[in-house]
XYZ file of C-alpha atoms in Angstrom:
449
model
C 30.096 0.538 35.488
C 27.211 -2.016 33.678
C 25.546 0.374 31.945
C 27.630 3.252 31.796
C 28.595 2.826 27.758
C 24.880 2.773 26.628
C 24.430 6.407 28.181
C 25.219 9.821 27.827
C 25.516 10.657 31.496
C 23.703 8.398 34.742
C 23.159 10.353 37.539
C 20.358 10.081 40.510
C 18.485 13.023 42.576
C 16.972 12.499 46.197
C 13.697 14.758 46.979
C 14.488 16.152 50.795
C 11.412 15.448 52.598
C 9.444 17.941 54.050
C 9.184 20.942 52.226
C 6.673 23.458 52.495
C 3.800 23.328 50.132
C 4.389 20.143 48.746
C 2.326 16.844 49.163
C 4.565 14.026 50.007
C 4.288 11.559 46.632
C 4.829 10.600 43.308
C 4.314 14.187 41.635
C 6.628 15.938 44.331
C 9.171 13.564 43.773
C 8.603 13.657 39.725
C 8.998 17.964 40.039
C 12.156 17.977 42.028
C 13.610 15.173 39.980
C 12.554 17.262 36.640
C 13.839 20.316 38.138
C 17.176 18.134 38.226
C 16.710 17.038 34.913
C 16.095 20.155 33.093
C 19.057 22.157 34.586
C 21.369 19.038 33.896
C 19.977 19.040 30.253
C 20.578 22.906 30.089
C 24.004 22.286 30.968
C 24.710 19.993 28.429
C 23.104 21.697 25.784
C 20.594 19.087 24.538
C 17.942 20.142 22.063
C 14.637 20.492 24.084
C 12.875 19.985 20.953
C 14.586 16.894 20.606
C 14.807 15.317 23.891
C 11.983 13.315 25.582
C 11.790 12.426 29.512
C 9.863 9.538 30.709
C 7.724 8.900 33.852
C 7.626 5.510 34.940
C 6.768 3.792 38.458
C 10.352 1.658 40.032
C 8.206 -1.434 39.093
C 7.499 -0.784 35.651
C 9.135 -3.141 32.542
C 8.815 -1.288 29.369
C 8.565 -3.036 26.185
C 12.280 -3.335 24.753
C 11.296 -1.365 21.509
C 9.256 1.634 23.184
C 11.526 4.164 23.192
C 13.050 3.063 19.378
C 9.496 3.618 18.550
C 9.047 7.274 20.694
C 12.532 8.032 18.588
C 10.872 7.669 15.265
C 8.316 9.805 15.936
C 10.163 12.133 16.889
C 12.947 12.021 14.121
C 10.309 11.371 11.524
C 7.500 14.311 12.526
C 8.068 17.778 12.340
C 9.009 19.892 15.532
C 5.231 21.451 15.594
C 3.837 17.872 15.260
C 5.675 16.314 18.235
C 5.401 19.680 20.446
C 2.248 19.270 22.352
C 2.762 15.327 22.064
C 2.215 12.839 25.198
C 3.467 9.332 24.432
C 1.614 6.658 26.284
C 1.589 2.790 26.271
C -0.829 0.876 27.522
C 0.231 -0.372 31.169
C -0.517 -3.843 32.724
C -0.201 -4.489 36.267
C 0.094 -8.526 36.111
C 3.392 -8.955 36.834
C 2.480 -11.436 39.820
C -0.862 -12.345 38.960
C -1.139 -15.774 39.466
C 0.657 -14.555 42.811
C -2.049 -12.069 44.329
C -5.208 -12.376 46.025
C -8.204 -12.444 43.605
C -9.468 -9.615 44.330
C -6.994 -7.658 43.740
C -5.773 -9.671 40.382
C -9.578 -8.881 39.009
C -8.776 -5.267 39.588
C -5.433 -5.422 37.686
C -7.047 -6.923 34.905
C -9.876 -4.390 35.010
C -7.175 -1.912 34.561
C -5.477 -3.577 31.912
C -8.430 -3.357 29.906
C -9.211 0.506 30.475
C -5.648 1.123 29.763
C -6.139 -0.703 25.994
C -9.591 -0.193 25.271
C -9.349 3.893 26.188
C -6.115 3.802 23.757
C -7.983 2.060 21.227
C -10.721 4.226 21.164
C -10.901 6.287 18.198
C -13.260 9.029 19.572
C -12.769 8.664 23.572
C -10.094 11.334 24.865
C -7.893 9.116 26.862
C -5.800 10.676 29.859
C -1.923 9.601 30.509
C -1.569 7.159 32.968
C 1.331 6.197 35.289
C 4.007 5.657 32.635
C 4.102 8.079 29.753
C 6.922 10.257 27.829
C 6.923 13.672 26.614
C 9.372 16.073 24.814
C 11.531 18.208 27.550
C 10.381 21.424 25.714
C 6.943 20.728 26.534
C 7.758 20.192 30.181
C 9.750 22.994 30.768
C 6.799 25.013 28.736
C 4.276 24.678 31.454
C 6.449 24.583 34.292
C 7.419 20.972 34.904
C 5.135 19.062 37.318
C 3.451 20.468 40.650
C 4.385 19.312 44.021
C 1.063 19.673 45.924
C -1.003 17.121 43.970
C -1.747 13.459 44.470
C -2.613 11.873 40.592
C 0.610 13.637 39.109
C -0.386 11.685 35.468
C -4.390 13.449 35.212
C -2.744 16.389 36.825
C 0.337 16.994 34.125
C -2.436 15.759 31.443
C -4.727 18.281 31.975
C -2.153 21.227 32.671
C -0.504 21.124 29.400
C -4.187 20.509 27.416
C -5.217 24.371 28.726
C -1.497 25.087 28.091
C -2.419 24.517 24.806
C -5.170 26.380 24.553
C -3.642 29.797 26.500
C 0.264 29.854 25.412
C -0.300 31.733 22.242
C -0.608 34.797 24.159
C -2.892 37.199 21.776
C -5.645 34.898 21.587
C -7.143 31.353 23.027
C -5.993 28.370 20.392
C -7.938 25.303 19.387
C -6.725 22.563 21.938
C -3.652 21.206 20.652
C -2.426 18.836 23.170
C -2.237 14.750 21.537
C -1.948 11.868 23.496
C 0.238 9.415 21.205
C -0.671 6.099 21.425
C 2.456 3.658 21.244
C 0.947 -0.197 21.694
C 3.911 -1.930 23.117
C 3.047 -2.455 26.938
C 4.577 -1.892 30.295
C 4.616 -4.194 32.390
C 4.473 -3.887 36.189
C 3.421 -5.325 39.346
C -0.023 -5.369 41.390
C 0.242 -4.604 45.276
C 1.349 -6.863 47.611
C 3.303 -7.773 50.515
C 7.157 -8.007 50.373
C 6.861 -11.514 51.278
C 4.128 -12.216 49.087
C 0.841 -13.780 49.443
C 1.315 -17.835 50.586
C 0.337 -17.285 54.534
C -2.657 -16.045 55.994
C -0.995 -13.156 57.379
C 0.639 -11.596 53.861
C -2.299 -12.642 52.096
C -4.387 -10.086 54.446
C -1.390 -8.087 54.113
C -1.561 -8.006 50.751
C -5.231 -7.152 50.686
C -4.766 -4.093 53.010
C -2.003 -2.946 50.698
C -4.452 -2.914 47.705
C -7.262 -1.155 49.834
C -4.255 1.304 50.516
C -3.591 1.851 46.686
C -7.323 2.680 46.337
C -7.838 4.916 48.417
C -5.072 7.042 47.447
C -5.961 6.419 43.823
C -9.405 8.008 44.703
C -7.800 11.092 45.576
C -7.338 11.490 41.963
C -10.953 12.609 41.673
C -9.383 15.963 43.265
C -8.342 16.451 39.356
C -11.856 17.177 38.266
C -12.274 20.198 40.319
C -8.883 21.681 38.941
C -10.646 20.867 35.248
C -13.347 22.956 36.454
C -11.275 25.519 37.535
C -9.110 25.716 34.695
C -11.840 25.836 32.176
C -13.682 29.001 33.909
C -10.002 30.753 34.548
C -9.526 30.288 30.442
C -13.298 31.229 30.006
C -13.290 34.412 32.175
C -9.810 35.411 30.408
C -10.468 35.701 27.008
C -14.532 35.654 27.304
C -17.013 32.823 26.467
C -17.465 33.771 22.616
C -13.941 33.592 22.039
C -13.101 30.692 23.393
C -13.227 28.053 20.716
C -15.759 25.495 20.821
C -12.985 22.585 21.090
C -11.579 23.680 23.887
C -15.483 23.638 25.679
C -15.867 19.997 24.169
C -12.232 18.856 25.291
C -12.916 19.786 28.730
C -16.188 18.201 29.019
C -13.974 15.142 27.380
C -11.746 14.902 30.231
C -14.238 15.345 32.671
C -16.501 12.208 31.396
C -13.312 10.360 31.814
C -12.368 11.454 34.979
C -15.786 11.014 36.037
C -15.858 7.451 34.535
C -12.589 6.672 36.185
C -13.611 7.628 39.738
C -17.077 8.491 40.177
C -19.851 6.804 37.609
C -18.442 3.392 37.470
C -18.542 3.019 41.639
C -20.940 5.474 42.883
C -23.656 5.293 40.043
C -23.827 1.351 39.861
C -24.023 1.081 43.525
C -26.494 3.797 44.021
C -28.946 2.916 40.970
C -29.034 -0.711 42.701
C -29.644 -0.037 45.628
C -32.361 3.043 44.709
C -34.113 0.510 43.047
C -34.213 -2.173 45.802
C -35.475 0.837 48.363
C -38.635 1.456 45.616
C -39.297 -1.892 44.323
C -39.647 -3.105 47.906
C -41.713 -0.055 49.112
C -43.864 0.372 46.299
C -44.596 -3.619 45.648
C -44.150 -4.899 48.864
C -41.642 -7.779 50.164
C -42.899 -10.459 47.643
C -41.918 -8.207 44.311
C -38.373 -9.053 45.818
C -38.712 -12.554 44.655
C -39.392 -11.314 41.260
C -35.775 -10.128 40.489
C -34.686 -14.036 39.836
C -37.414 -14.083 37.270
C -38.660 -12.080 34.166
C -39.762 -9.066 35.173
C -43.043 -9.710 32.838
C -43.643 -12.647 34.651
C -43.141 -11.270 37.848
C -44.894 -7.876 37.400
C -48.344 -10.578 36.454
C -48.596 -11.900 39.814
C -48.111 -8.611 41.673
C -52.122 -6.493 41.530
C -50.642 -3.944 39.528
C -51.943 -2.300 36.641
C -51.380 0.234 34.128
C -48.711 2.872 35.249
C -47.804 0.781 37.995
C -47.418 -2.367 36.173
C -44.953 -0.893 34.052
C -42.927 0.658 36.612
C -42.804 -2.831 38.269
C -41.391 -3.994 34.950
C -39.077 -1.398 35.044
C -37.433 -1.891 38.802
C -37.287 -5.819 37.932
C -35.433 -4.958 34.799
C -32.616 -3.095 36.035
C -30.384 -6.366 37.091
C -31.112 -7.557 33.540
C -29.791 -4.642 32.076
C -26.327 -5.854 33.848
C -26.120 -8.776 31.745
C -24.513 -7.850 28.796
C -21.738 -5.627 30.341
C -20.499 -8.420 32.644
C -20.486 -11.026 29.188
C -18.262 -8.492 27.973
C -16.262 -7.688 31.013
C -15.850 -11.554 31.427
C -14.712 -11.928 27.128
C -12.387 -8.529 27.693
C -10.745 -9.807 30.818
C -9.958 -13.413 29.296
C -8.903 -11.401 26.005
C -6.407 -9.038 28.026
C -4.972 -11.861 30.427
C -4.464 -14.666 27.559
C -2.381 -12.268 25.472
C -0.193 -10.897 28.574
C 0.138 -14.802 30.002
C 0.490 -16.632 26.582
C 2.843 -14.195 24.853
C 6.385 -15.742 24.642
C 9.305 -13.680 23.239
C 9.931 -14.836 19.478
C 13.045 -17.082 19.135
C 14.401 -15.876 15.621
C 12.564 -13.283 14.579
C 15.106 -9.940 14.371
C 12.348 -7.929 13.211
C 9.145 -6.840 14.336
C 6.132 -4.647 13.341
C 5.089 -1.656 15.485
C 2.156 0.440 14.465
C 3.313 4.394 14.848
C 2.373 7.428 14.387
C 2.097 7.310 10.544
C 2.025 3.573 9.937
C 3.710 0.627 10.493
C 7.843 0.717 11.417
C 9.946 -2.532 11.588
C 12.329 -2.080 14.499
C 15.296 -3.923 15.215
C 15.180 -6.165 18.579
C 18.037 -6.683 20.412
C 20.141 -8.806 18.592
C 21.109 -11.065 21.314
C 17.686 -11.415 22.614
C 18.512 -10.696 26.279
C 15.985 -7.443 26.520
C 13.237 -9.240 24.908
C 14.002 -12.269 26.775
C 13.241 -10.236 30.187
C 10.391 -8.580 29.043
C 8.262 -11.632 27.680
C 9.615 -14.093 30.716
C 7.652 -11.623 32.618
C 3.899 -13.389 32.314
C 2.167 -13.246 35.688
C 4.602 -15.307 37.982
C 4.155 -18.585 39.464
C 0.659 -20.623 38.068
C 1.564 -23.046 40.685
C -0.187 -25.821 38.676
C 0.536 -25.679 34.160
C -3.093 -26.062 33.526
C -3.647 -22.522 35.289
C -2.454 -21.225 32.096
C -4.944 -22.680 29.867
C -7.399 -21.026 27.935
C -10.427 -22.998 29.157
C -9.144 -22.631 32.902
C -8.562 -18.761 32.813
C -12.302 -18.136 31.307
C -14.096 -20.455 33.692
C -12.193 -19.135 36.573
C -12.612 -15.220 34.933
C -16.526 -15.796 34.394
C -17.234 -17.434 38.439
C -14.864 -14.684 39.657
C -16.432 -11.901 37.926
C -20.343 -13.343 39.168
C -19.241 -14.364 42.609
C -16.875 -11.293 43.515
C -18.151 -8.302 40.552
C -20.084 -6.540 43.311
C -17.835 -7.100 46.203
C -15.271 -5.536 44.488
C -17.182 -2.350 43.382
C -17.692 -2.079 46.855
C -14.685 -2.354 48.601
C -12.500 -1.223 45.958
C -14.595 1.081 44.418
C -17.585 2.472 45.900
C -16.201 2.966 49.673
C -12.850 4.724 48.853
C -13.938 6.707 46.699
C -17.295 7.899 48.878
C -14.587 8.413 51.250
C -12.361 10.531 48.985
C -14.900 12.667 48.116
C -15.708 13.363 51.472
C -11.923 13.928 52.579
C -11.583 16.478 49.581
C -14.991 18.390 50.609
C -14.355 18.384 54.061
C -10.231 18.758 54.066
C -8.992 19.421 50.624
C -5.850 17.997 49.095
C -3.862 17.436 52.114
C -3.592 13.639 52.057
C -1.409 11.924 54.116
C 0.042 9.858 51.331
C 0.774 5.812 51.865
C 2.595 4.012 49.648
C 1.165 0.504 49.215
C 3.715 -2.226 48.879
C 5.173 -4.237 46.084
C 6.514 -7.783 45.920
C 10.416 -8.348 45.907
C 11.843 -10.013 42.574
C 10.272 -10.929 38.873
C 7.670 -12.035 38.220
C 8.825 -14.546 36.387
C 6.825 -17.899 35.995
C 8.522 -20.821 37.780
C 5.633 -23.747 37.233
């Protein structure tokens, strides 16, 4: 009754449980819903080349102008230009930033930084994440979402990528899939106990929920062999020399992105540090461990080494110092993202807003009543408890201390261990995985301080 006048039609779908050949989760839910939506769109005779479908979690809050920006692209660009296009806005999981445990909120800021930097990087290949939009025709062309996977976003992106290569029929094409960046953020919650994190019991429950989510997210590493399999099948079908070089390069870039997200950032980091400490102690004795807090040249000069062994000592002791510059950059990046999220308020009088689109900038008319904008802008991280917690100086100092003190613990607890378990699970059992949802808070993350 409230929103019926704003839409052509409103309806919901109910996905039955325990269907064969399905893995419970977002992908199977989306597959079921898409089949219903696709059938209904045909009954309504909607143009699939001018009809978009969007996927998002229940706690996501789209920017008031996101769908207008997507509509502008669909209407102003040719049908061929949008046929293989996926629209992606950066997702910021910080609606309850000030309420969740410190380990949880640090991963939320890091995730937002990865999304923003990935979308801004002109030479990289970013993969759609969580909330995205595509044409109905594209989803129909690839057969919709697969019901037997965990990471529905990465899987769908890879599926569309190889479909854009093999869809021509006569010969393989250069990759046509394009991720269209829409810099109008989507806001969502970090995982948290439904009762909050104010008591010791609820705080522990919130941490447990984050571990459950991390364990599930790392199952996305199963998409790495899927990309390899699709690439091998493409080469086997057409022949290595007939497949355009851009296909090989694109597949390698997808693999690089997935490995960076699921493996290298955790496994490689921890493995390098542990191997460095092991060989440092083995080759130079326990006294060399004290040299980690000194400059490498100064520490190695006190050891009885010469020639190549002296050089090896300097290299080993230099490893920890290589993390200084990235740590500083991480702190600055976290501060920039968090400051943007927590300090941006709704414009009071502006009715027009610049929005970056595919071919430049466009003026989008905002909601004249201000209701939609106020809802989106009001979500600024939840209640900070004390107003000074939003001060820029306090945020910067807090981020620096949390990164220096808790950074290694987060890498191990929420990165290294879940990834190790996921890789072992996939190798020993396969993709069959008991899907456990992580709890989210009840209510809006509006600042009440």
